[in-house]
């Protein structure tokens, strides 16, 4: 029924660290505009999987095929490193848990947002600045703060700035690693709302790694539950959360403290 | 008796460096010329001078100089500063070459922080002393990463620093060591020459060699290489201009130094390039205040 | 009659791994057909499997076996074992569902919440907004609340937002889990009118109605569930 081709096709993805397993035998398809949540406790292989998917960590086995805007389907790990890095700064976005890891703290907010445009060849200062201002506003950051450094921003603002920086090149696929991790609850809610609206309005596909089931309930269409490097259950988000099948998923769901 | 055998009796090889080292540097130079703007690592030697005084430039000069060369050495445009005088004497002693202050007579010009005003010609070589060769250094601290950025032509971040200047000062505040793109490929630091000199690098008929002693890198611009100063479409690259002309020779087209005359705010502007200024003054019939003639 | 939903041999059980692997059979051997213009009321005691059935029909619960086929445009779509994308597509245009609780999404104004399913179902923004306004008006939700997020609303107000969402798009198949639970008589009447209107326009409706008054007002048929099976 889904007419479009998958944006990402993952087959048998495995990453070993010597004898230890980072992730093993992960397979799934991600469609345009779809958000997949990856949940599991710390050490379950979520971040390893995310790194393998986002071309940052070469898997031991398996394939990741990305349907690129310009060249059609590409097997990630048969691309040159240059092509992979180009994808990361043009068609993809990467939002890290700690905004300090994803931002350039020494330069202004505008330069942070503008960097990705300049990285793909934008050379008109006025246009770069105009678009940077637009994206700051999209992420509810006052345009007057365009020349302030991120160090003067609150944690929530820094995270929104990181997202603006990623969205400015209109990526089709965004990887998020615990995007609401370090934020307090009210700031989280605002960010989640914003993300929910942006994902829908821009038709973004997302892979969202988190251990917060509330976050995936709100944002993701589908869920992968990981345990010890393997996907033990996958399905519609509300189905997995309301009718979990695997013992580990049931344990995860039943561990949420009621509010 | 040849120069080399005379020198070896004094315990020195020709041009101070041993032959193997000179060969090694020449190999690095050949590679640098073959890949314009690319930083070639080389085994920099201890020189009888401290880092920061031009050890990179001296090693490059030592590797290319021969008895028939005529050497000019300048520091910030001047032939008569300690650094310039010392290096000139060094090669006069160790390589037994003729020296000059006249740009057009030199076959090799070693320079710190300036490109002479007199246009360079085919057959001339300009050797520039480089403190920090890596243009991305202040933006990315990891050498492994900057090398990768060069390899993959990921230069967007350089424009981030220019953007930041425009956002904060309304103009690109960088006035020296202004980054350039070589033949549309490698990002390069032109060494701390004023950006006024950047256009002189573009399609210069002379060969330009860059040596960084402490950082152990050599890079080069072969003659007629395209060298483009980075800028934005709506904020094009511009060089400095002065309202004054040179107080000594009246030049309006040269890079001017501001000289403080007294404690009451008195000052004057004069050419930074002393040879250019002296030649203009001589042509105007003014007595040459500079007694430095050079041997040639 | 135009059949829109066909259930055959549906079975659903829960295995509670966190509680020693206890197995609970929620539904078994269930056969049902619902046609356009039908309003089927599920009756039975608490735990008889009424809510589980509705949740299976919306794809929220994963059946063990059997078949749930839904008319989607001119196709019959099998819901048991369907891909998540298929379920989402059905929910977008074909299956409407009112649960007993509104999952509150922080910060989104009530009006936008009701516009959302209409737009997802294919309506243009102006039309969706007009429809949302009509619905909220009909359900007596004071206009001053429309621009607020329903997080702080009373139970009855939240429930009406929930109902408005389910009627914002003309879903051919409507699943209603105690839609009038926390409503007073006046609002109950408003909801009954909506259900009746949808049914007359050709929707197939399956619902759980706790009060006999609502049930008799809207239901065209009843089926009694006992321990997950249709009672004779």
XYZ file of N, CA and C in Angstrom, chain A:
777
model
N 0.819 -1.197 0.000
C 0.000 0.000 0.000
C 0.862 1.261 0.000
N 2.058 1.145 0.589
C 2.954 2.286 0.563
C 3.594 2.362 -0.821
N 3.259 3.416 -1.533
C 3.684 3.494 -2.919
C 5.179 3.777 -3.031
N 5.690 4.618 -2.108
C 7.085 5.040 -2.225
C 8.040 3.888 -1.932
N 9.260 3.991 -2.445
C 10.298 3.028 -2.112
C 10.832 3.341 -0.722
N 11.379 2.331 -0.050
C 11.974 2.619 1.256
C 13.125 3.604 1.098
N 13.265 4.466 2.092
C 14.362 5.426 2.082
C 15.640 4.730 2.546
N 15.437 3.813 3.480
C 16.568 3.088 4.042
C 16.175 1.621 4.113
N 17.036 0.756 3.572
C 16.788 -0.681 3.678
C 17.954 -1.285 4.447
N 17.639 -1.856 5.578
C 18.684 -2.404 6.443
C 18.551 -3.922 6.442
N 19.630 -4.610 6.130
C 19.609 -6.078 6.017
C 20.728 -6.698 6.841
N 20.342 -7.480 7.841
C 21.322 -8.288 8.581
C 22.485 -7.504 9.159
N 22.204 -6.318 9.634
C 23.286 -5.443 10.107
C 23.863 -5.974 11.422
N 25.170 -6.181 11.407
C 25.852 -6.747 12.576
C 27.128 -5.962 12.817
N 27.382 -5.639 14.065
C 28.661 -5.014 14.419
C 29.231 -5.749 15.619
N 30.421 -6.310 15.404
C 31.093 -7.002 16.503
C 32.266 -6.177 16.967
N 32.477 -6.161 18.274
C 33.705 -5.600 18.829
C 34.498 -6.784 19.368
N 35.348 -7.355 18.553
C 36.031 -8.574 18.979
C 34.993 -9.656 19.222
N 34.969 -10.209 20.416
C 34.002 -11.264 20.727
C 32.653 -10.693 21.122
N 32.644 -9.421 21.480
C 31.396 -8.833 21.947
C 30.537 -8.394 20.770
N 29.226 -8.432 20.991
C 28.305 -8.023 19.934
C 27.807 -6.614 20.223
N 27.951 -5.715 19.248
C 27.371 -4.378 19.383
C 25.908 -4.450 19.000
N 25.660 -4.919 17.767
C 24.297 -5.229 17.351
C 24.392 -6.388 16.365
N 23.315 -7.129 16.233
C 23.389 -8.338 15.417
C 22.098 -8.576 14.654
N 22.250 -8.844 13.373
C 21.127 -9.287 12.547
C 19.955 -8.319 12.501
N 20.246 -7.012 12.474
C 19.148 -6.044 12.450
C 18.679 -5.807 11.013
N 17.393 -5.986 10.773
C 16.827 -5.738 9.448
C 15.541 -4.935 9.591
N 15.408 -3.910 8.798
C 14.138 -3.194 8.705
C 14.180 -2.234 7.528
N 13.016 -1.754 7.122
C 12.925 -0.720 6.094
C 12.385 0.547 6.742
N 12.877 1.671 6.284
C 12.344 2.952 6.745
C 11.797 3.672 5.527
N 10.534 4.125 5.618
C 9.902 4.788 4.475
C 9.976 6.308 4.624
N 9.870 7.016 3.496
C 9.907 8.485 3.579
C 8.825 8.990 4.536
N 9.177 9.931 5.349
C 8.222 10.533 6.268
C 7.926 9.698 7.495
N 8.628 8.598 7.637
C 8.339 7.700 8.755
C 9.337 7.909 9.888
N 8.841 7.798 11.124
C 9.720 7.912 12.284
C 9.785 6.548 12.971
N 10.991 6.043 13.097
C 11.170 4.775 13.801
C 11.893 5.057 15.108
N 11.306 4.583 16.193
C 11.954 4.707 17.487
C 12.732 3.438 17.781
N 13.920 3.610 18.356
C 14.704 2.455 18.785
C 14.840 2.557 20.295
N 14.253 1.567 21.013
C 14.292 1.635 22.470
C 15.000 0.405 23.033
N 15.370 0.525 24.266
C 16.103 -0.541 24.941
C 16.943 0.102 26.015
N 17.403 -0.713 26.976
C 18.165 -0.109 28.067
C 19.584 0.230 27.604
N 20.338 0.902 28.449
C 21.723 1.241 28.113
C 22.489 -0.045 27.823
N 23.297 -0.009 26.767
C 24.096 -1.179 26.442
C 23.371 -2.185 25.572
N 22.147 -1.840 25.147
C 21.395 -2.795 24.342
C 21.781 -2.718 22.867
N 22.647 -1.772 22.525
C 23.129 -1.709 21.143
C 22.475 -0.604 20.328
N 21.671 0.245 20.977
C 20.970 1.298 20.248
C 21.941 2.245 19.549
N 22.924 2.706 20.298
C 23.830 3.700 19.740
C 24.747 3.080 18.685
N 25.171 1.840 18.912
C 25.958 1.147 17.882
C 25.161 1.069 16.586
N 23.893 0.699 16.720
C 23.036 0.607 15.536
C 22.935 1.970 14.849
N 22.699 3.007 15.641
C 22.562 4.343 15.067
C 23.838 4.746 14.323
N 24.977 4.456 14.925
C 26.243 4.816 14.280
C 26.460 4.043 12.984
N 26.056 2.768 12.978
C 26.193 1.977 11.746
C 25.251 2.512 10.661
N 24.058 2.901 11.057
C 23.077 3.384 10.086
C 23.473 4.735 9.519
N 24.115 5.557 10.349
C 24.406 6.922 9.914
C 25.818 7.028 9.331
N 26.354 5.908 8.887
C 27.628 5.888 8.159
C 28.803 6.357 8.997
N 28.704 6.174 10.301
C 29.816 6.613 11.142
C 30.632 5.444 11.664
N 30.083 4.248 11.539
C 30.755 3.077 12.088
C 30.513 1.933 11.122
N 31.611 1.415 10.569
C 31.457 0.368 9.564
C 30.995 -0.923 10.224
N 29.883 -1.509 9.732
C 29.394 -2.753 10.351
C 30.284 -3.932 9.961
N 30.212 -5.002 10.763
C 30.987 -6.206 10.438
C 30.312 -6.970 9.303
N 28.988 -6.946 9.295
C 28.233 -7.643 8.249
C 26.955 -6.875 7.966
N 26.351 -7.220 6.834
C 25.042 -6.663 6.522
C 25.140 -5.451 5.631
N 23.998 -4.968 5.206
C 24.018 -3.837 4.290
C 22.986 -2.783 4.689
N 23.307 -1.555 4.322
C 22.400 -0.431 4.511
C 22.292 0.254 3.149
N 21.097 0.251 2.592
C 20.904 0.892 1.292
C 20.059 2.140 1.494
N 20.609 3.258 1.052
C 19.910 4.531 1.192
C 19.497 5.030 -0.191
N 18.230 5.419 -0.311
C 17.710 5.914 -1.584
C 17.960 7.417 -1.650
N 19.064 7.800 -2.300
C 19.467 9.205 -2.239
C 18.668 10.058 -3.221
N 18.590 11.338 -2.892
C 17.841 12.278 -3.706
C 18.462 12.395 -5.088
N 19.798 12.424 -5.107
C 20.484 12.721 -6.366
C 20.818 11.469 -7.171
N 21.178 10.378 -6.477
C 21.719 9.247 -7.229
C 20.935 7.952 -7.075
N 19.767 8.006 -6.420
C 19.023 6.769 -6.248
C 19.652 5.891 -5.177
N 19.301 4.593 -5.161
C 19.749 3.720 -4.069
C 21.267 3.547 -4.034
N 21.838 3.707 -2.842
C 23.281 3.584 -2.652
C 23.545 2.650 -1.477
N 24.471 1.739 -1.666
C 24.914 0.910 -0.537
C 25.944 1.741 0.230
N 25.611 2.056 1.481
C 26.422 3.023 2.236
C 27.889 2.674 2.294
N 28.158 1.411 2.612
C 29.552 1.087 2.889
C 30.331 0.672 1.642
N 29.696 0.814 0.460
C 30.533 0.715 -0.728
C 30.799 2.109 -1.287
N 30.276 3.129 -0.610
C 30.588 4.514 -0.992
C 31.963 4.894 -0.439
N 32.563 5.894 -1.051
C 33.798 6.420 -0.480
C 33.451 7.209 0.778
N 34.449 7.399 1.612
C 34.209 8.157 2.831
C 33.735 9.565 2.493
N 34.277 10.133 1.417
C 33.887 11.481 1.011
C 32.398 11.529 0.718
N 31.888 10.511 0.007
C 30.465 10.509 -0.335
C 29.607 10.318 0.906
N 30.093 9.489 1.827
C 29.328 9.280 3.068
C 29.250 10.568 3.882
N 30.391 11.248 3.975
C 30.395 12.488 4.752
C 29.536 13.559 4.080
N 29.498 13.523 2.755
C 28.662 14.494 2.047
C 27.187 14.241 2.357
N 26.802 12.961 2.383
C 25.419 12.629 2.744
C 25.083 13.195 4.118
N 26.016 13.012 5.059
C 25.772 13.436 6.428
C 25.546 14.930 6.549
N 26.110 15.702 5.634
C 25.905 17.141 5.784
C 24.956 17.709 4.738
N 24.392 16.853 3.889
C 23.424 17.376 2.928
C 22.052 16.721 3.107
N 21.951 15.425 2.821
C 20.636 14.788 2.846
C 20.258 14.252 4.225
N 21.233 14.200 5.124
C 20.967 13.677 6.460
C 21.174 14.743 7.520
N 20.605 14.463 8.682
C 20.900 15.278 9.844
C 21.269 14.349 10.982
N 22.006 14.880 11.928
C 22.400 14.077 13.084
C 22.287 14.951 14.322
N 21.342 14.597 15.187
C 21.131 15.371 16.405
C 21.648 14.552 17.577
N 22.631 15.102 18.253
C 23.251 14.356 19.349
C 22.601 14.707 20.678
N 22.786 13.793 21.615
C 22.186 14.003 22.928
C 22.694 15.290 23.566
N 24.016 15.450 23.554
C 24.588 16.640 24.155
C 24.809 17.679 23.057
N 24.055 18.791 23.107
C 24.166 19.767 22.023
C 25.601 20.268 21.839
N 26.394 20.212 22.902
C 27.782 20.671 22.765
C 28.568 19.816 21.780
N 28.155 18.561 21.621
C 28.849 17.686 20.675
C 28.441 17.979 19.233
N 27.270 18.591 19.082
C 26.781 18.823 17.728
C 26.852 20.278 17.305
N 27.306 21.133 18.213
C 27.382 22.564 17.897
C 28.832 23.020 17.913
N 29.065 24.141 17.255
C 30.364 24.801 17.333
C 30.188 25.900 18.384
N 30.711 25.646 19.577
C 30.394 26.535 20.686
C 31.083 27.898 20.558
N 32.141 27.968 19.774
C 32.915 29.205 19.692
C 32.380 30.222 18.702
N 31.388 29.847 17.900
C 30.854 30.812 16.938
C 29.369 31.026 17.170
N 28.824 32.069 16.571
C 27.463 32.503 16.847
C 26.431 31.470 16.404
N 25.202 31.668 16.882
C 24.096 30.788 16.496
C 23.908 30.806 14.981
N 23.993 32.002 14.408
C 23.803 32.123 12.964
C 24.857 31.337 12.192
N 26.093 31.401 12.662
C 27.172 30.675 11.989
C 26.960 29.170 12.145
N 26.443 28.765 13.299
C 26.165 27.347 13.513
C 25.132 26.831 12.519
N 24.098 27.619 12.316
C 23.062 27.189 11.377
C 23.579 27.309 9.940
N 24.356 28.379 9.704
C 24.846 28.620 8.350
C 25.902 27.628 7.890
N 26.554 26.975 8.857
C 27.694 26.131 8.489
C 27.327 25.057 7.466
N 26.186 24.405 7.698
C 25.831 23.332 6.764
C 25.533 23.873 5.369
N 24.970 25.083 5.305
C 24.738 25.679 3.985
C 26.074 25.949 3.298
N 27.011 26.509 4.077
C 28.313 26.822 3.490
C 29.041 25.535 3.121
N 28.799 24.480 3.911
C 29.465 23.205 3.639
C 29.007 22.614 2.308
N 27.813 22.965 1.883
C 27.365 22.449 0.587
C 27.405 23.542 -0.479
N 28.158 24.618 -0.207
C 28.489 25.533 -1.278
C 27.821 26.906 -1.252
N 26.967 27.198 -0.262
C 26.343 28.523 -0.229
C 27.417 29.580 0.011
N 27.399 30.651 -0.776
C 28.447 31.662 -0.658
C 27.864 33.076 -0.661
N 26.567 33.193 -0.406
C 25.959 34.514 -0.363
C 25.612 34.822 1.092
N 26.368 35.756 1.671
C 26.222 36.026 3.091
C 24.779 36.387 3.462
N 24.178 37.272 2.677
C 22.827 37.729 2.996
C 21.822 36.586 2.993
N 21.959 35.687 2.015
C 21.030 34.560 1.953
C 21.262 33.576 3.091
N 22.531 33.342 3.386
C 22.857 32.415 4.474
C 22.267 32.939 5.775
N 22.455 34.235 5.997
C 21.977 34.836 7.225
C 20.444 34.829 7.280
N 19.835 35.115 6.147
C 18.373 35.119 6.096
C 17.795 33.746 6.414
N 18.385 32.731 5.809
C 17.866 31.383 6.059
C 18.161 30.919 7.476
N 19.320 31.318 7.986
C 19.656 30.954 9.364
C 18.612 31.570 10.301
N 18.274 32.847 10.061
C 17.274 33.517 10.892
C 15.926 32.822 10.813
N 15.561 32.418 9.603
C 14.291 31.722 9.410
C 14.256 30.430 10.235
N 15.349 29.683 10.192
C 15.348 28.401 10.902
C 15.427 28.580 12.406
N 16.061 29.643 12.853
C 16.048 29.915 14.283
C 14.610 30.124 14.731
N 13.857 30.886 13.941
C 12.465 31.148 14.311
C 11.613 29.884 14.260
N 11.887 29.045 13.253
C 11.161 27.777 13.181
C 11.334 26.967 14.459
N 12.516 27.086 15.040
C 12.791 26.345 16.267
C 12.536 27.221 17.504
N 11.777 28.296 17.309
C 11.348 29.157 18.415
C 12.526 29.778 19.158
N 13.542 30.162 18.399
C 14.646 30.924 18.976
C 14.529 32.338 18.416
N 14.525 33.317 19.318
C 14.369 34.710 18.924
C 15.452 35.095 17.899
N 14.991 35.632 16.754
C 15.930 35.962 15.678
C 16.981 36.975 16.136
N 16.666 37.728 17.179
C 17.641 38.709 17.661
C 18.864 38.052 18.284
N 18.762 36.765 18.543
C 19.904 36.095 19.171
C 20.833 35.460 18.149
N 20.643 35.827 16.894
C 21.396 35.191 15.810
C 22.907 35.363 15.971
N 23.333 36.465 16.587
C 24.765 36.702 16.724
C 25.319 36.305 18.092
N 24.462 35.705 18.924
C 24.940 35.254 20.235
C 25.547 33.861 20.121
N 26.481 33.621 20.990
C 27.100 32.288 20.984
C 26.229 31.307 21.746
N 26.282 30.036 21.322
C 25.435 29.031 21.982
C 25.743 28.870 23.463
N 26.949 29.242 23.875
C 27.292 29.110 25.289
C 26.367 29.965 26.157
N 25.768 31.020 25.573
C 24.890 31.882 26.353
C 23.449 31.377 26.317
N 23.200 30.232 25.656
C 21.844 29.681 25.543
C 21.588 28.664 26.653
N 20.316 28.490 27.004
C 19.941 27.423 27.931
C 20.076 26.078 27.220
N 20.012 24.995 28.010
C 20.157 23.657 27.431
C 19.121 23.371 26.359
N 17.869 23.764 26.640
C 16.807 23.512 25.670
C 17.019 24.296 24.387
N 17.468 25.541 24.547
C 17.736 26.365 23.356
C 18.889 25.801 22.548
N 19.911 25.330 23.252
C 21.049 24.732 22.537
C 20.582 23.540 21.723
N 19.691 22.733 22.317
C 19.222 21.561 21.587
C 18.397 21.999 20.377
N 17.576 23.042 20.544
C 16.795 23.529 19.399
C 17.716 24.106 18.326
N 18.785 24.758 18.778
C 19.751 25.297 17.818
C 20.404 24.163 17.028
N 20.716 23.085 17.740
C 21.329 21.946 17.052
C 20.374 21.393 15.989
N 19.102 21.382 16.310
C 18.130 20.869 15.350
C 18.001 21.823 14.159
N 17.964 23.116 14.437
C 17.913 24.102 13.349
C 19.098 23.918 12.416
N 20.253 23.714 13.005
C 21.488 23.546 12.238
C 21.382 22.334 11.310
N 20.666 21.315 11.784
C 20.524 20.110 10.970
C 19.466 20.255 9.886
N 18.442 21.037 10.173
C 17.317 21.081 9.241
C 17.520 22.075 8.106
N 18.494 22.949 8.249
C 18.622 24.054 7.298
C 18.913 23.566 5.883
N 19.544 22.412 5.738
C 19.797 21.911 4.384
C 18.678 20.981 3.918
N 17.555 21.041 4.624
C 16.390 20.241 4.267
C 16.730 18.762 4.060
N 17.196 18.143 5.118
C 17.535 16.725 5.009
C 16.266 15.895 4.847
N 16.440 14.660 4.360
C 15.290 13.763 4.239
C 15.279 12.771 5.375
N 16.421 12.622 6.021
C 16.561 11.601 7.051
C 17.359 12.198 8.202
N 16.795 12.126 9.401
C 17.482 12.687 10.553
C 17.662 11.590 11.607
N 18.883 11.465 12.071
C 19.180 10.537 13.161
C 19.210 11.324 14.459
N 18.509 10.810 15.456
C 18.511 11.511 16.744
C 18.882 10.537 17.849
N 19.849 10.945 18.635
C 20.310 10.119 19.735
C 19.893 10.793 21.035
N 18.850 10.280 21.664
C 18.362 10.845 22.930
C 18.237 12.370 22.862
N 17.448 12.885 21.912
C 17.438 14.351 21.729
C 16.903 15.105 22.940
N 16.133 14.440 23.772
C 15.576 15.150 24.925
C 16.273 14.730 26.209
N 17.382 13.997 26.048
C 18.040 13.358 27.186
C 18.358 14.262 28.355
N 19.084 15.322 28.106
C 19.566 16.110 29.232
C 18.642 17.240 29.661
N 17.401 17.228 29.182
C 16.538 18.390 29.412
C 15.515 18.122 30.509
N 15.112 19.183 31.208
C 14.084 18.941 32.215
C 12.716 18.811 31.537
N 11.747 18.337 32.300
C 10.522 17.823 31.693
C 9.746 18.857 30.872
N 9.629 20.083 31.388
C 8.821 21.063 30.663
C 9.515 21.446 29.348
N 10.857 21.508 29.393
C 11.618 21.828 28.183
C 11.502 20.687 27.182
N 11.517 19.463 27.696
C 11.331 18.279 26.851
C 10.022 18.352 26.088
N 8.951 18.692 26.808
C 7.630 18.703 26.194
C 7.609 19.673 25.028
N 8.207 20.839 25.232
C 8.216 21.850 24.178
C 8.987 21.345 22.964
N 10.112 20.724 23.230
C 10.947 20.228 22.141
C 10.224 19.114 21.375
N 9.578 18.235 22.117
C 8.881 17.123 21.480
C 7.786 17.634 20.559
N 7.062 18.616 21.050
C 6.004 19.214 20.250
C 6.528 19.789 18.959
N 7.632 20.532 19.125
C 8.251 21.148 17.966
C 8.681 20.085 16.969
N 9.333 19.055 17.482
C 9.825 17.990 16.612
C 8.668 17.319 15.898
N 7.589 17.089 16.651
C 6.437 16.402 16.090
C 5.890 17.202 14.907
N 5.763 18.513 15.104
C 5.258 19.357 14.035
C 6.205 19.398 12.840
N 7.499 19.511 13.118
C 8.473 19.624 12.033
C 8.536 18.341 11.214
N 8.550 17.217 11.919
C 8.624 15.931 11.239
C 7.440 15.792 10.291
N 6.264 16.211 10.774
C 5.061 16.068 9.953
C 5.073 17.067 8.795
N 5.381 18.318 9.097
C 5.295 19.352 8.059
C 6.374 19.200 6.994
N 7.547 18.717 7.394
C 8.640 18.602 6.430
C 8.710 17.212 5.805
N 7.865 16.305 6.299
C 7.903 14.943 5.765
C 9.225 14.249 6.026
N 9.828 14.557 7.199
C 11.126 13.974 7.532
C 10.997 12.506 7.909
N 11.959 11.723 7.501
C 12.089 10.391 8.078
C 13.101 10.489 9.205
N 12.830 9.735 10.275
C 13.674 9.857 11.455
C 13.984 8.497 12.033
N 15.202 8.369 12.518
C 15.517 7.241 13.389
C 15.881 7.838 14.727
N 15.097 7.476 15.714
C 15.136 8.139 17.001
C 15.524 7.110 18.055
N 16.690 7.297 18.631
C 17.146 6.379 19.665
C 16.872 7.011 21.016
N 16.223 6.263 21.887
C 15.937 6.816 23.196
C 15.618 5.685 24.152
N 15.704 5.961 25.449
C 15.200 4.958 26.377
C 13.881 5.446 26.982
N 13.412 6.596 26.488
C 12.201 7.194 27.037
C 10.993 6.781 26.194
N 10.157 5.907 26.745
C 9.027 5.390 25.964
C 7.989 6.476 25.699
N 7.931 7.495 26.564
C 7.010 8.601 26.332
C 7.372 9.359 25.059
N 8.660 9.489 24.826
C 9.136 10.202 23.638
C 8.730 9.455 22.377
N 8.914 8.139 22.369
C 8.573 7.409 21.147
C 7.056 7.341 20.956
N 6.318 7.270 22.055
C 4.850 7.255 21.944
C 4.387 8.496 21.180
N 5.026 9.612 21.471
C 4.613 10.875 20.865
C 5.150 11.038 19.437
N 6.353 10.575 19.189
C 7.006 10.920 17.926
C 7.042 9.819 16.891
N 7.139 8.568 17.303
C 7.473 7.556 16.303
C 6.250 6.784 15.837
N 6.298 6.384 14.573
C 5.251 5.538 14.024
C 5.497 4.089 14.391
N 6.743 3.713 14.302
C 7.097 2.324 14.553
C 8.187 2.253 15.587
N 8.326 1.063 16.166
C 9.255 0.877 17.263
C 10.096 -0.373 17.032
N 11.392 -0.259 17.323
C 12.238 -1.443 17.423
C 12.655 -1.557 18.882
N 12.450 -2.727 19.470
C 12.897 -2.936 20.844
C 14.181 -3.748 20.790
N 15.227 -3.202 21.389
C 16.524 -3.906 21.346
C 16.909 -4.426 22.709
N 17.478 -5.628 22.669
C 18.036 -6.207 23.886
C 19.285 -6.962 23.487
N 20.354 -6.743 24.182
C 21.630 -7.426 23.936
C 22.008 -7.404 22.451
N 21.817 -6.263 21.820
C 22.268 -6.105 20.447
C 21.295 -6.606 19.394
N 20.225 -7.233 19.809
C 19.275 -7.749 18.825
C 17.928 -7.046 18.933
N 17.227 -7.010 17.801
C 15.866 -6.480 17.824
C 14.959 -7.623 18.259
N 14.369 -7.497 19.449
C 13.543 -8.601 19.938
C 12.080 -8.420 19.545
N 11.708 -7.189 19.208
C 10.339 -6.980 18.795
C 10.266 -5.710 17.969
N 9.471 -5.731 16.926
C 9.220 -4.484 16.218
C 7.785 -4.439 15.733
N 7.265 -3.227 15.619
C 5.886 -3.078 15.174
C 5.430 -1.647 15.333
N 4.123 -1.461 15.142
C 3.523 -0.144 15.360
C 3.807 0.308 16.785
N 4.115 1.573 16.945
C 4.479 2.042 18.274
C 3.407 1.740 19.313
N 2.174 2.105 19.032
C 1.159 1.915 20.080
C 0.888 0.436 20.319
N 1.040 -0.377 19.254
C 0.840 -1.813 19.448
C 1.934 -2.396 20.346
N 3.180 -2.023 20.093
C 4.268 -2.564 20.917
C 4.139 -2.086 22.364
N 3.710 -0.849 22.533
C 3.619 -0.321 23.894
C 2.386 -0.847 24.626
N 1.266 -1.046 23.912
C 0.033 -1.467 24.573
C -0.136 -2.983 24.598
N 0.518 -3.666 23.665
C 0.383 -5.120 23.619
C 1.748 -5.736 23.296
N 2.713 -5.525 24.179
C 4.061 -6.039 23.907
C 4.066 -7.563 23.954
N 4.816 -8.178 23.061
C 4.803 -9.636 22.955
C 6.011 -10.272 23.652
N 7.154 -9.679 23.464
C 8.385 -10.287 23.977
C 8.531 -10.006 25.481
N 9.043 -10.987 26.221
C 9.203 -10.767 27.672
C 9.957 -9.478 27.992
N 11.007 -9.181 27.202
C 11.794 -7.987 27.500
C 10.963 -6.717 27.255
N 10.175 -6.702 26.154
C 9.337 -5.525 25.889
C 8.317 -5.342 27.013
N 7.751 -6.463 27.450
C 6.765 -6.365 28.537
C 7.402 -5.799 29.794
N 8.624 -6.246 30.052
C 9.322 -5.752 31.232
C 9.577 -4.249 31.092
N 10.015 -3.846 29.879
C 10.319 -2.435 29.625
C 9.067 -1.574 29.831
N 7.951 -2.020 29.246
C 6.720 -1.245 29.323
C 6.215 -1.189 30.759
N 6.313 -2.315 31.457
C 5.769 -2.343 32.822
C 6.668 -1.604 33.798
N 7.872 -1.216 33.332
C 8.786 -0.518 34.238
C 8.534 0.984 34.280
N 7.634 1.469 33.420
C 7.384 2.915 33.421
C 6.632 3.287 34.679
N 7.119 4.318 35.341
C 6.407 4.775 36.527
C 5.181 5.558 36.092
N 4.016 5.230 36.648
C 2.825 6.001 36.284
C 2.933 7.413 36.840
N 2.388 8.375 36.084
C 2.431 9.768 36.542
C 1.153 10.060 37.305
